[in-house]
GROMACS .gro file of C-alpha atoms in nm:
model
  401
    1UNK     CA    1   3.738  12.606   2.226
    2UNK     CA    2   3.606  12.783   1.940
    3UNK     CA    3   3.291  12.651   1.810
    4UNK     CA    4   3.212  12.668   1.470
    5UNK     CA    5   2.884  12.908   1.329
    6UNK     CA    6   2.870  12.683   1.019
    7UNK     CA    7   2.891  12.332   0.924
    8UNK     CA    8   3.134  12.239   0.654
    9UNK     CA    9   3.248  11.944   0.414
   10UNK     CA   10   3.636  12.009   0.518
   11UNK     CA   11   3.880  11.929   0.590
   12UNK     CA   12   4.103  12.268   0.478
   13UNK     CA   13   4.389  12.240   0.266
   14UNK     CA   14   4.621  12.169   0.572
   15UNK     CA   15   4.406  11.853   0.707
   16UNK     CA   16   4.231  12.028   0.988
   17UNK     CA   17   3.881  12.028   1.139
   18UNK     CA   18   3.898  12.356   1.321
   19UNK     CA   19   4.192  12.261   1.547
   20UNK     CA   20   4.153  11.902   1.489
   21UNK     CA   21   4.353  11.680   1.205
   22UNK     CA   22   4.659  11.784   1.048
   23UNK     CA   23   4.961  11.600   1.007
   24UNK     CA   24   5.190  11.539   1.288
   25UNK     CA   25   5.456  11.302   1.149
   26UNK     CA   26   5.803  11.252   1.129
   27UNK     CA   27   5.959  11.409   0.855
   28UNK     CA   28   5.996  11.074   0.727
   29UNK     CA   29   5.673  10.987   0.676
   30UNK     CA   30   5.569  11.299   0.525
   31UNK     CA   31   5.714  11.231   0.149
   32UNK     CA   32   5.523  10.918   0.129
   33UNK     CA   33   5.205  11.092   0.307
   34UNK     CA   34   5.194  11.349   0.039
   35UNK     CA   35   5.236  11.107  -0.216
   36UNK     CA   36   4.920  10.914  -0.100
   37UNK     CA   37   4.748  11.253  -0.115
   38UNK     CA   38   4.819  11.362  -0.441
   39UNK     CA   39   4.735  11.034  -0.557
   40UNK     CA   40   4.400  11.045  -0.409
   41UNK     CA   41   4.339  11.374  -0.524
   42UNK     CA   42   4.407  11.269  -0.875
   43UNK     CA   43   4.166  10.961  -0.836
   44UNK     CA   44   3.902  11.206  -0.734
   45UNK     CA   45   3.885  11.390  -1.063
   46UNK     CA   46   3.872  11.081  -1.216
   47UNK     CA   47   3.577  10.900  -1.403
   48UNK     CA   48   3.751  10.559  -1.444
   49UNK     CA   49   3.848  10.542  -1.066
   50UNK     CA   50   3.473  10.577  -0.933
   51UNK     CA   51   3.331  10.382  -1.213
   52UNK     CA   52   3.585  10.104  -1.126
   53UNK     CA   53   3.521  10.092  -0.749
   54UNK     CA   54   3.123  10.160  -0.811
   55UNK     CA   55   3.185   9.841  -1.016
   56UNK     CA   56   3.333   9.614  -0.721
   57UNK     CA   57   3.105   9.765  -0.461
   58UNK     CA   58   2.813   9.628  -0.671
   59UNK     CA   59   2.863   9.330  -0.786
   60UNK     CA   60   3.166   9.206  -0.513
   61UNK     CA   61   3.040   9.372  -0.184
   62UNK     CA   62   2.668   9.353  -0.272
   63UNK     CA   63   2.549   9.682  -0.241
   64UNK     CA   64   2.372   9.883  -0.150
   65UNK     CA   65   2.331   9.706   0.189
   66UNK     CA   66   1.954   9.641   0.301
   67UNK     CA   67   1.771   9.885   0.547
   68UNK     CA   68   1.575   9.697   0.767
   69UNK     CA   69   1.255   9.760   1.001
   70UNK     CA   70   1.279   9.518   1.319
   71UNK     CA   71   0.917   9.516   1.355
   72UNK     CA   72   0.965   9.249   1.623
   73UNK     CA   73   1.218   9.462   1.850
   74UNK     CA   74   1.029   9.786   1.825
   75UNK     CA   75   0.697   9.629   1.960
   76UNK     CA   76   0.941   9.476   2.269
   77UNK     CA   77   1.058   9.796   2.354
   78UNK     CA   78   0.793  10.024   2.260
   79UNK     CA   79   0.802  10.385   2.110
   80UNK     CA   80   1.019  10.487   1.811
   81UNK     CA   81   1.049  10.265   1.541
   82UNK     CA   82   1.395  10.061   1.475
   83UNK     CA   83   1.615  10.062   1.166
   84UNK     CA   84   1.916   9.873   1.095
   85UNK     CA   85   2.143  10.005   0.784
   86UNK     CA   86   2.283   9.647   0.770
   87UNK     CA   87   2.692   9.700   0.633
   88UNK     CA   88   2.693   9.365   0.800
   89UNK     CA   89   2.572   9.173   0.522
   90UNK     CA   90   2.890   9.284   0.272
   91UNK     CA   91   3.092   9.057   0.154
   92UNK     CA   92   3.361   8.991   0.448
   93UNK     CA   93   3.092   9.096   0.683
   94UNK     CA   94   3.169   9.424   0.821
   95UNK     CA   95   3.170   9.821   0.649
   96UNK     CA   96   3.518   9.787   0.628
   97UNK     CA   97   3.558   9.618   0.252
   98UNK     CA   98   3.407   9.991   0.165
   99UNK     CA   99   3.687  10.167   0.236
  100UNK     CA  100   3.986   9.905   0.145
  101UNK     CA  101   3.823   9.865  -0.203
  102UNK     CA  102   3.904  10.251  -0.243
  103UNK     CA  103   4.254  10.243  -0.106
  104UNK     CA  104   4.393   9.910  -0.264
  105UNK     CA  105   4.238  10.080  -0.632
  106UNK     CA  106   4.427  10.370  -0.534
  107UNK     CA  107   4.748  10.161  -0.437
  108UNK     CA  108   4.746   9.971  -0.771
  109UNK     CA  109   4.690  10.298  -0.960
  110UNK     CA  110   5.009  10.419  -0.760
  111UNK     CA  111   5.224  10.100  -0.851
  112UNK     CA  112   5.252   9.936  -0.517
  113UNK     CA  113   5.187   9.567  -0.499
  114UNK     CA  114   5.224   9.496  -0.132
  115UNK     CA  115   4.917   9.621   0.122
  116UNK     CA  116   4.969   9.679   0.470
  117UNK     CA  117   4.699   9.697   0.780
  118UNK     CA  118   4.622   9.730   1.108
  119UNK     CA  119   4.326   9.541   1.289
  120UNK     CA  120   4.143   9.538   1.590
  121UNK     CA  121   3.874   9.332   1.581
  122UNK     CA  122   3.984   9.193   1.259
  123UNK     CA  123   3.757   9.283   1.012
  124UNK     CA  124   3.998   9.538   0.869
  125UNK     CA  125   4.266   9.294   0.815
  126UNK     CA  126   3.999   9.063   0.684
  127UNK     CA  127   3.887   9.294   0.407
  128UNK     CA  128   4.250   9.411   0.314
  129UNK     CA  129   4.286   9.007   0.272
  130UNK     CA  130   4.043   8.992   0.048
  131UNK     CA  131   4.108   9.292  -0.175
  132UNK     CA  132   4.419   9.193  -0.201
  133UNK     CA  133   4.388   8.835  -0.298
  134UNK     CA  134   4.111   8.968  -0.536
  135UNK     CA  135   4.366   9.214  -0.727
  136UNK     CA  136   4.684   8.924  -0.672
  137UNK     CA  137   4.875   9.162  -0.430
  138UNK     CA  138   5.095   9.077  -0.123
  139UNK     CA  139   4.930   9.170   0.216
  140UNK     CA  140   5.124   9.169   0.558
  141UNK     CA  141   4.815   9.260   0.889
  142UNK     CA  142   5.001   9.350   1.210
  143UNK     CA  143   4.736   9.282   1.486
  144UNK     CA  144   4.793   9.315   1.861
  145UNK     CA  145   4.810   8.938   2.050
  146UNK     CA  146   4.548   9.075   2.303
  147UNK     CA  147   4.330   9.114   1.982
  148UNK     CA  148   4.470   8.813   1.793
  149UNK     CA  149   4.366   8.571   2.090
  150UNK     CA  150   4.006   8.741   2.120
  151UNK     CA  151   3.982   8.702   1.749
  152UNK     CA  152   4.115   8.382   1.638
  153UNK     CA  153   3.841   8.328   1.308
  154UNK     CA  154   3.899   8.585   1.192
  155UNK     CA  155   4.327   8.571   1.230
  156UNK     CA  156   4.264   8.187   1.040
  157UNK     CA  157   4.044   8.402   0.768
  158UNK     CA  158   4.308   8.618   0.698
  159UNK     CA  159   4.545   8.370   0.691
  160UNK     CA  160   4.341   8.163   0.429
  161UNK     CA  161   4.353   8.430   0.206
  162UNK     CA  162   4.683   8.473   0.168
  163UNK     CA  163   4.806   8.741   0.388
  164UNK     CA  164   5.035   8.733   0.660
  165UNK     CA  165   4.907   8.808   1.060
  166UNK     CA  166   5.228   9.010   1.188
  167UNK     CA  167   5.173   8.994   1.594
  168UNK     CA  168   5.251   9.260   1.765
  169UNK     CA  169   5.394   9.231   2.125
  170UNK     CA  170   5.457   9.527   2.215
  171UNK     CA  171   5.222   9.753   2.476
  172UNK     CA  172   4.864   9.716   2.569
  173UNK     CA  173   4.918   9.446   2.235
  174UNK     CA  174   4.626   9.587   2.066
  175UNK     CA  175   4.479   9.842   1.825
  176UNK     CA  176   4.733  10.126   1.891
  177UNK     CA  177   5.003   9.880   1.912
  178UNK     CA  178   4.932   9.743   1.568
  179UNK     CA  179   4.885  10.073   1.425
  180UNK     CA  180   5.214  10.162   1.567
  181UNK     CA  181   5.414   9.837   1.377
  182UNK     CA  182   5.268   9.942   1.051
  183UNK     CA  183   5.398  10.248   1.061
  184UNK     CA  184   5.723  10.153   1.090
  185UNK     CA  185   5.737   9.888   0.833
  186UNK     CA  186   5.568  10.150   0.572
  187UNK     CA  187   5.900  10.376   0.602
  188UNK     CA  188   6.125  10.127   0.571
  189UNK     CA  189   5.941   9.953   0.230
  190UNK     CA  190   5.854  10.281   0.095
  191UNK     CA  191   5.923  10.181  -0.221
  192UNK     CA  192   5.658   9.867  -0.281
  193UNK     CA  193   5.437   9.912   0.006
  194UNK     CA  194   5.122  10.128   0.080
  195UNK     CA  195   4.962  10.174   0.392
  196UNK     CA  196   4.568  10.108   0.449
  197UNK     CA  197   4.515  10.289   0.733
  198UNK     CA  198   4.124  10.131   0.850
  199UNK     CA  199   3.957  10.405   1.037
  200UNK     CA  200   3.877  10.775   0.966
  201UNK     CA  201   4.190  10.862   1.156
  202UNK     CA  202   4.569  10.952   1.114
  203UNK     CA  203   4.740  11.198   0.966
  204UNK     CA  204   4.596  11.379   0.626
  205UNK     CA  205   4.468  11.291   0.372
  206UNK     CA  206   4.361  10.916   0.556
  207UNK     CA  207   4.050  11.087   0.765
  208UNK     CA  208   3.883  11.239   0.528
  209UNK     CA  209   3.996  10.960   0.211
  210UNK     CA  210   3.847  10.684   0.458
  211UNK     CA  211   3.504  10.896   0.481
  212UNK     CA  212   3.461  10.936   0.178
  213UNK     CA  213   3.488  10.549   0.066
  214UNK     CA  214   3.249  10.502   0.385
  215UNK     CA  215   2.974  10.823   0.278
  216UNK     CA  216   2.826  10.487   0.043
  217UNK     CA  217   2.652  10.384   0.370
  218UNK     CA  218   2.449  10.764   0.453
  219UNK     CA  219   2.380  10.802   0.061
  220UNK     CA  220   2.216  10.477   0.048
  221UNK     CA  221   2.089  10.498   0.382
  222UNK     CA  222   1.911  10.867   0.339
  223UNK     CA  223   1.737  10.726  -0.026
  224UNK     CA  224   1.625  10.394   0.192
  225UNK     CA  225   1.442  10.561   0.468
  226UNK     CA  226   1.247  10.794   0.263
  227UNK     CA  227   1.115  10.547   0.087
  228UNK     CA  228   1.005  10.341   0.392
  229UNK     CA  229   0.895  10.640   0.557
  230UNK     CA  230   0.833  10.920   0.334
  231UNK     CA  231   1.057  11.134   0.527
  232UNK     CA  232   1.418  11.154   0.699
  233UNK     CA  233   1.508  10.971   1.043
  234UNK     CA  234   1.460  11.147   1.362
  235UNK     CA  235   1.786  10.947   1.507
  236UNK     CA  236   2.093  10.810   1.335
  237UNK     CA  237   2.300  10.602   1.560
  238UNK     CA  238   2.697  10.420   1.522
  239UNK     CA  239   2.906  10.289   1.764
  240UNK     CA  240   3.218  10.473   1.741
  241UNK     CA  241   3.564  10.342   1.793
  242UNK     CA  242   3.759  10.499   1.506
  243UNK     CA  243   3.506  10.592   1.383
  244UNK     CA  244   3.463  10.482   1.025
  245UNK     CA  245   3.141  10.381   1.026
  246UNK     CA  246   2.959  10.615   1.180
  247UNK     CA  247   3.121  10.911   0.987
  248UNK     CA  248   2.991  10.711   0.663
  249UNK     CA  249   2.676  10.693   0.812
  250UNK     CA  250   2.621  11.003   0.971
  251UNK     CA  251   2.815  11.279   0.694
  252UNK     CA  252   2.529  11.259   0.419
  253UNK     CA  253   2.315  11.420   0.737
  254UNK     CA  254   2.518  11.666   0.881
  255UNK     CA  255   2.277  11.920   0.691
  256UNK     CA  256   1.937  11.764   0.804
  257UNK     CA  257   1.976  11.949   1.082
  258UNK     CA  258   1.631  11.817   1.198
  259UNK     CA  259   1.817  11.483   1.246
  260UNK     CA  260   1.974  11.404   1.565
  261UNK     CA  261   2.316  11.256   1.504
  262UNK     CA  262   2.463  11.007   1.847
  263UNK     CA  263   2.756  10.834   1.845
  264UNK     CA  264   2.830  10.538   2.126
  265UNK     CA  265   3.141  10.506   2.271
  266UNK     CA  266   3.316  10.212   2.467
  267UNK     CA  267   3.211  10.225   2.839
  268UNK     CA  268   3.383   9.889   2.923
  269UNK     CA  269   3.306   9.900   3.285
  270UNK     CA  270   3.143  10.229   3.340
  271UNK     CA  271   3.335  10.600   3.265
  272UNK     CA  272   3.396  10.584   3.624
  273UNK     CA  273   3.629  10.282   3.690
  274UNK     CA  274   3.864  10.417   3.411
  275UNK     CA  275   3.843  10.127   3.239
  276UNK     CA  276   3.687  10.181   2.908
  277UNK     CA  277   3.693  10.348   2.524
  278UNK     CA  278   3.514  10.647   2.523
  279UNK     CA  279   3.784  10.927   2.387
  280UNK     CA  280   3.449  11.132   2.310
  281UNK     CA  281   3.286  11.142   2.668
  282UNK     CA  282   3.595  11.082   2.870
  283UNK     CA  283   3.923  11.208   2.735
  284UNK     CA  284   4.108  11.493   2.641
  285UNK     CA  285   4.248  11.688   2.334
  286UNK     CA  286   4.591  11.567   2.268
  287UNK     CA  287   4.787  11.421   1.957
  288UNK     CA  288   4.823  11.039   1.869
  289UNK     CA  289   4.892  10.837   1.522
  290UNK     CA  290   4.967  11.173   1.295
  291UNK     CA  291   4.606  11.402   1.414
  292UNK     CA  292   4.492  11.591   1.672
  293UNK     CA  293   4.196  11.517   1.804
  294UNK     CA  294   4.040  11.361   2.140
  295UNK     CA  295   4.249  11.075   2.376
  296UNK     CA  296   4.229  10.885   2.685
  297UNK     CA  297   4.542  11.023   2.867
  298UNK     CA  298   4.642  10.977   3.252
  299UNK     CA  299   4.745  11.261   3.497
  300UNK     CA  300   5.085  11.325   3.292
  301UNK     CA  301   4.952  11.348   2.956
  302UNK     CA  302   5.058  10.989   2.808
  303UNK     CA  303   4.789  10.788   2.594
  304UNK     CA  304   4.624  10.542   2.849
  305UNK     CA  305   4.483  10.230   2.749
  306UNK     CA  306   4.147  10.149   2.601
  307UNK     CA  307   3.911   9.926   2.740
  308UNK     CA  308   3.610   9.774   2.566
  309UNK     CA  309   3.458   9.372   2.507
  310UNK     CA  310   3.502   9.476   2.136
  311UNK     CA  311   3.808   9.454   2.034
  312UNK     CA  312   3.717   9.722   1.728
  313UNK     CA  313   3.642   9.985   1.997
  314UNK     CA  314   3.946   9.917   2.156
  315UNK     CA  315   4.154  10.201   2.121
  316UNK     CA  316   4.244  10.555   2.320
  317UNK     CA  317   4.147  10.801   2.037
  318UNK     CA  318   3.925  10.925   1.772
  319UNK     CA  319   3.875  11.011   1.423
  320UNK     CA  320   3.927  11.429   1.411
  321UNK     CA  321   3.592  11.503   1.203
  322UNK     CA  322   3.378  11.327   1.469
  323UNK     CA  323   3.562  11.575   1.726
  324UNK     CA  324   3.519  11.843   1.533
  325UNK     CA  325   3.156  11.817   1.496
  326UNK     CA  326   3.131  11.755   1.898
  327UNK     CA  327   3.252  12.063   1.947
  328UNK     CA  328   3.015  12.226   1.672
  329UNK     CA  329   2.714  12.078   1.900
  330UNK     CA  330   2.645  11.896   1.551
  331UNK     CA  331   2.718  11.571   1.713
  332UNK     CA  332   2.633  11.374   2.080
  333UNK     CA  333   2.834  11.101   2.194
  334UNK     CA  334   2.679  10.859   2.482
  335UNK     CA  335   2.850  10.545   2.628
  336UNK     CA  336   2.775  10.236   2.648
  337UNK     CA  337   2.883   9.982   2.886
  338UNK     CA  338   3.047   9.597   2.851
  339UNK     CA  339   2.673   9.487   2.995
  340UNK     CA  340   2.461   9.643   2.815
  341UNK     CA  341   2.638   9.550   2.493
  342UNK     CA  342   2.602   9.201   2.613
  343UNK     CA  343   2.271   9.248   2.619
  344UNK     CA  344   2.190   9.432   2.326
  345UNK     CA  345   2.392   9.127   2.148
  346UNK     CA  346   2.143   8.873   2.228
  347UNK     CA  347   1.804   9.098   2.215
  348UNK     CA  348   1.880   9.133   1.842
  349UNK     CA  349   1.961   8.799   1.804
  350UNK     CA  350   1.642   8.621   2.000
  351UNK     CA  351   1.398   8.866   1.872
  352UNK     CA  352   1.534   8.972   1.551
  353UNK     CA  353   1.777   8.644   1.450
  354UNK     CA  354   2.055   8.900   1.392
  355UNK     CA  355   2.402   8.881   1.540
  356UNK     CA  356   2.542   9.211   1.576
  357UNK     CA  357   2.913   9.270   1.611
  358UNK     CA  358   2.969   9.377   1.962
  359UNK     CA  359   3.081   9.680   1.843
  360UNK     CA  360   2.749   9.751   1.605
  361UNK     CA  361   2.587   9.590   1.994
  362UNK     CA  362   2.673   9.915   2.165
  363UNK     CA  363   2.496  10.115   1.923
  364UNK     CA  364   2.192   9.840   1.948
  365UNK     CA  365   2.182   9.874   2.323
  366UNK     CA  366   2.132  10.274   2.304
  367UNK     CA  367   1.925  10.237   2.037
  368UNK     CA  368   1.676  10.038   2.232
  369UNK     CA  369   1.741  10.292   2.550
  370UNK     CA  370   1.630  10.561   2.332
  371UNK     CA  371   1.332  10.412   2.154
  372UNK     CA  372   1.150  10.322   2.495
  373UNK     CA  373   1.124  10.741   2.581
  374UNK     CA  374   1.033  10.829   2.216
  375UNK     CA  375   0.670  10.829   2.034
  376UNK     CA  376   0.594  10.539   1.800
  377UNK     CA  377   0.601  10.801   1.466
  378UNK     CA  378   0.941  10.880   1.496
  379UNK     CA  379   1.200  10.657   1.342
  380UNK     CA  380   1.574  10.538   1.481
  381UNK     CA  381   1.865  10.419   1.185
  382UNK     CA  382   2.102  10.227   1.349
  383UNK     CA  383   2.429  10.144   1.140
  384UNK     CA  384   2.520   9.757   1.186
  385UNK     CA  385   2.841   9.787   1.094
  386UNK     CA  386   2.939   9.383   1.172
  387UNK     CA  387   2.818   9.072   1.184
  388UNK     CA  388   2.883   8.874   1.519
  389UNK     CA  389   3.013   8.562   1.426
  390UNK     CA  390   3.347   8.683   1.507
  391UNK     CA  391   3.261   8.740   1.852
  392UNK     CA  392   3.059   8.412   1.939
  393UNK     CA  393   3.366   8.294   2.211
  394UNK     CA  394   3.416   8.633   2.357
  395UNK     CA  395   3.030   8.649   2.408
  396UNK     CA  396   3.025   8.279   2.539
  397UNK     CA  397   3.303   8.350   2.776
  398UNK     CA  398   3.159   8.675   2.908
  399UNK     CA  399   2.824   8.495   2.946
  400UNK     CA  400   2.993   8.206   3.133
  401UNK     CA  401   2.863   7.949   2.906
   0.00000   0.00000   0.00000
C-alpha cells in the first residue's frame, strides 16, 4: 500500500483516508447520508451550533474532564510517569455523551425528533438516552442479546430514561449485529428518524463528524499536560475498538511528531487462538458498515467474529482514520489480552481507587507494560474513556468470585 509522505486533517471530499473511508451503501441510504452531511457541514460554519454544544459540554457533561497523575501506580511499576485523561468522569460515565451531544444538536437542527443507536457495551445507548430525554425526543437502542446480558445496568439505565432497548437476535448478537438493525430501521423511517452512529466509523461524513465531537478530549488533554509538565507527553495511549476515543484523544497530536501515538486492540485470548478484536494487528483490508478500512475476515473473505471481555471492543472492524494513519507509520497498534485487562482492572482500582471500563483496562494494562522499560522523566497519557461500574459482574464472573 501506498504510504503517505505527509500527514493530513482529511478526509477528501469523497470520505477517504488514502484508500480507506468512503461510502459504500446502498443507493438507498445514500439520499439520507448526504443529507446528514450537508447538514453537518452547515453546522460547522456556524457560531450558534458550537456555542450551543460548548454550552452543554460545560455545564451538562462537566468538562473539561480532569487529567490525573497516579502517583501511587507509577511508584508500583516504576519508570515513566502515569496520566489518566479521565472522560470517565462525564456525565453518563463514558466519552461517548461527547459525540451524541453533537449529533442529537445536529438532528434537532435537521427536524427529526426520533434518535436511533447502536451499543456495545452500552454506554452509547446510554448517552443517546440521555440526550434525548434532555432535548424531549424519542430514542429506540438496538443492542445485541450477547451484549444486552453482559450489560444488564446499563440496558435498565437506558430504559429509565425513556428509550427503548431493541434486541437484536440475529448473528454473533452483538456490536455488528446491532449496527446492522439500525440501519435498516433508518431507511424505512427516513422521514422522522436520524441515525447516531457511536464510533468514528461508517460511511461519510459519520468518521470524521464523530472525531470531531471527540477532538474535545486531545485539546483539553494537550493544554493539561503542559501545565503539569511544562512540556508534551512522550506516550498517548486508547484502547481502540471503534475507535472513538482514541481518535479524540490522539488527532490534536498527530503533528507532535515527537509524541508516540499506541492504540490497544482486543486480544481476547491471544492473536493466536483467533479468538479476539484486534482488526489493527490481526485482520485484513476489506469493506464493512459503509467504509473501507481494516476487518477480521476468515479464509473466504466474510467478516468473522470479534472476541473481547469488553463488550465495547467487541467488534470485527475499525474506524478508517486510525487505518489510515497505521499505514502512514503515524500510528502503532499493540494488543492486549482478556488477562491482562483483568488485571489492569483491579491494579487501578487497589492502588489508584479507580474503576476503569474494561475497555479503558486494556489501555491501563499496556500502559503499565510500557512504563516499567521507560525512564522516570518521561510521561504516559492514558485516555480513560469509562468508568467500570458497568462491568462489575463480568469482572466478578471472570474472576470466579
Amino acid at each position: 500500500m501506498q504510504t503517505p509522505n505527509t500527514y493530513r486533517g482529511g478526509p477528501d471530499a469523497r470520505g477517504h483516508f488514502g484508500i480507506y473511508g468512503g461510502r459504500f451503501v446502498a443507493e438507498t441510504l445514500m439520499p439520507l447520508i448526504l443529507a446528514v452531511e450537508q447538514a453537518y457541514n452547515a453546522a460547522k460554519d456556524d457560531p450558534n451550533f458550537h456555542a450551543e454544544l460548548a454550552y452543554y459540554l460545560d455545564h451538562y457533561v462537566g468538562r473539561p474532564s480532569p487529567l490525573y497523575f497516579a502517583e501511587r501506580l507509577t511508584r508500583h511499576f516504576g519508570g515513566a510517569k502515569l496520566y489518566f485523561k479521565r472522560d470517565e468522569l462525564n456525565h453518563t460515565g463514558a466519552h461517548k455523551i461527547n459525540n451524541v451531544l453533537g449529533q442529537v444538536l445536529l438532528a434537532r437542527r435537521m427536524g427529526k425528533r426520533r434518535i436511533i443507536a447502536e451499543t456495545g457495551a452500552g454506554q452509547h445507548g446510554v448517552a443517546t438516552a440521555t440526550v434525548a430525554a434532555l432535548l424531549g425526543l424519542e430514542c429506540d437502542v438496538y443492542m445485541g442479546t450477547e451484549d444486552i446480558e453482559r450489560q444488564s445496568l446499563n440496558v435498565f439505565r437506558m430504559r429509565l430514561l425513556g428509550a427503548r432497548v431493541v434486541p437484536v437476535e440475529s448473528g454473533s448478537r452483538t456490536l455488528k449485529d446491532a449496527v446492522n438493525e439500525a440501519l435498516r430501521d433508518w431507511v424505512t423511517n427516513v422521514r422522522t428518524t436520524y441515525y447516531l452512529l457511536g464510533s468514528a466509523l461508517g460511511p461519510h461524513p459519520y468518521p470524521v463528524m464523530v472525531r470531531d465531537f471527540h477532538t474535545v478530549i486531545g485539546r483539553e488533554a494537550r493544554r493539561q499536560v503542559r501545565a503539569a509538565t511544562g512540556r508534551g507527553p512522550d506516550y498517548l495511549l486508547a484502547c481502540v475498538g471503534g475507535g472513538s476515543n482514541a481518535i479524540g484523544l490522539f488527532h490534536p497530536f498527530i503533528g507532535d511528531r515527537a509524541v508516540r501515538i499506541v492504540g490497544v486492540e482486543a486480544g481476547g485470548h491471544g492473536l493466536a487462538s483467533g479468538r479476539h478484536g484486534a482488526s489493527l494487528c490481526a485482520g485484513r483490508v476489506g469493506v464493512l458498515h459503509g467504509s473501507m478500512s481494516y476487518l477480521l475476515q476468515d479464509e473466504d473473505g466474510q467478516v468473522a467474529t470479534a472476541h473481547s471481555i469488553s463488550a465495547g471492543l467487541d467488534y470485527p472492524g475499525v474506524g478508517p482514520e486510525l487505518a489510515y494513519y497505521k499505514d502512514a507509520g503515524r500510528f502503532e497498534f499493540v494488543s492486549i489480552t482478556d488477562e491482562e485487562a483483568l488485571a489492569a482492572f483491579q491494579a487501578l482500582a487497589r492502588l489508584e481507587g479507580i474503576m476503569p471500563a474494561l475497555e479503558s483496562a486494556h489501555a491501563v494494562a499496556h500502559a503499565m507494560r510500557l512504563a516499567k522499560g521507560l525512564p522516570r522523566r518521561q510521561t504516559i497519557v492514558v485516555g480513560l474513556s469509562g468508568r467500570g461500574d458497568k462491568d462489575v459482574q463480568v469482572v466478578s464472573g471472570a474472576l470466579g468470585r
